[in-house]
XYZ file of C-alpha atoms in Angstrom:
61
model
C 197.990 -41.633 163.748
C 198.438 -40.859 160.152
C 201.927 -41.778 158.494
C 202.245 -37.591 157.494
C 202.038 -36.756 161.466
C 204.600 -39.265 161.790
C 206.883 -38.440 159.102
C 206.637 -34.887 161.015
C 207.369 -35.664 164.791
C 211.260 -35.974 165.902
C 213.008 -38.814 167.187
C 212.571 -38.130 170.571
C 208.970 -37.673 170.249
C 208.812 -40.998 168.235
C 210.258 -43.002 171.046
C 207.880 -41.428 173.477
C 204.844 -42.090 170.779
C 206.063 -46.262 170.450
C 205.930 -46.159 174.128
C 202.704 -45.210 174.354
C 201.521 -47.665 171.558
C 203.217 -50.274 173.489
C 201.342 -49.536 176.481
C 198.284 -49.051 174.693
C 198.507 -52.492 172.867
C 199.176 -54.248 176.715
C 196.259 -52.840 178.320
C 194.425 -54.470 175.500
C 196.034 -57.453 175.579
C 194.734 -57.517 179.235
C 191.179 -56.540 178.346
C 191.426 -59.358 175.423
C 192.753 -61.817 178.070
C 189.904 -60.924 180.673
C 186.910 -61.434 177.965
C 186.628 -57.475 178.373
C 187.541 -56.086 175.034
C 185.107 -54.777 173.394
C 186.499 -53.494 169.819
C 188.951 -56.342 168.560
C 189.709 -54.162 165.704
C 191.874 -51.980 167.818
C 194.681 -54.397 168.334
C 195.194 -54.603 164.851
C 195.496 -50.599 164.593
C 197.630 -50.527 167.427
C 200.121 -53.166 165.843
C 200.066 -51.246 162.567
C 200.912 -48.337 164.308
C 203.821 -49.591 166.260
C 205.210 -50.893 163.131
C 204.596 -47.347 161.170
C 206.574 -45.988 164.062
C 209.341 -48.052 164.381
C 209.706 -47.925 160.409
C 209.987 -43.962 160.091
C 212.296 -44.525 163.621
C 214.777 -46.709 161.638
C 214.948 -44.000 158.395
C 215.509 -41.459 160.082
C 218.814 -43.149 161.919
């Protein structure tokens, strides 16, 4: 998601979207674990996104 979308959404739907990331990232975690994962490069974008989240999360407290 891009950081403008972010900037955009409210709390509330900020804590819903880090949940989801957060979900996301441990079903990959799983696939990485199993030998399943097929595109490594989306744990990285997941992580980067968590982070973007939790950033705009702790300026707008």
């Amino acid at each position: 998601m891009a950081s403008k979308d972010i900037n955009n959404q409210s709390a509330d739907e900020l804590k819903q979207h880090l949940l989801d990331l957060r979900k996301e990232q441990f079903n990959l975690r799983m696939q990485k674990g199993s030998g399943q994962l097929t595109q490594p490069h989306q744990l990285r974008r997941v992580r980067r996104d968590i982070a973007r989240t939790k950033f705009v999360l702790g300026s707008k407290k």
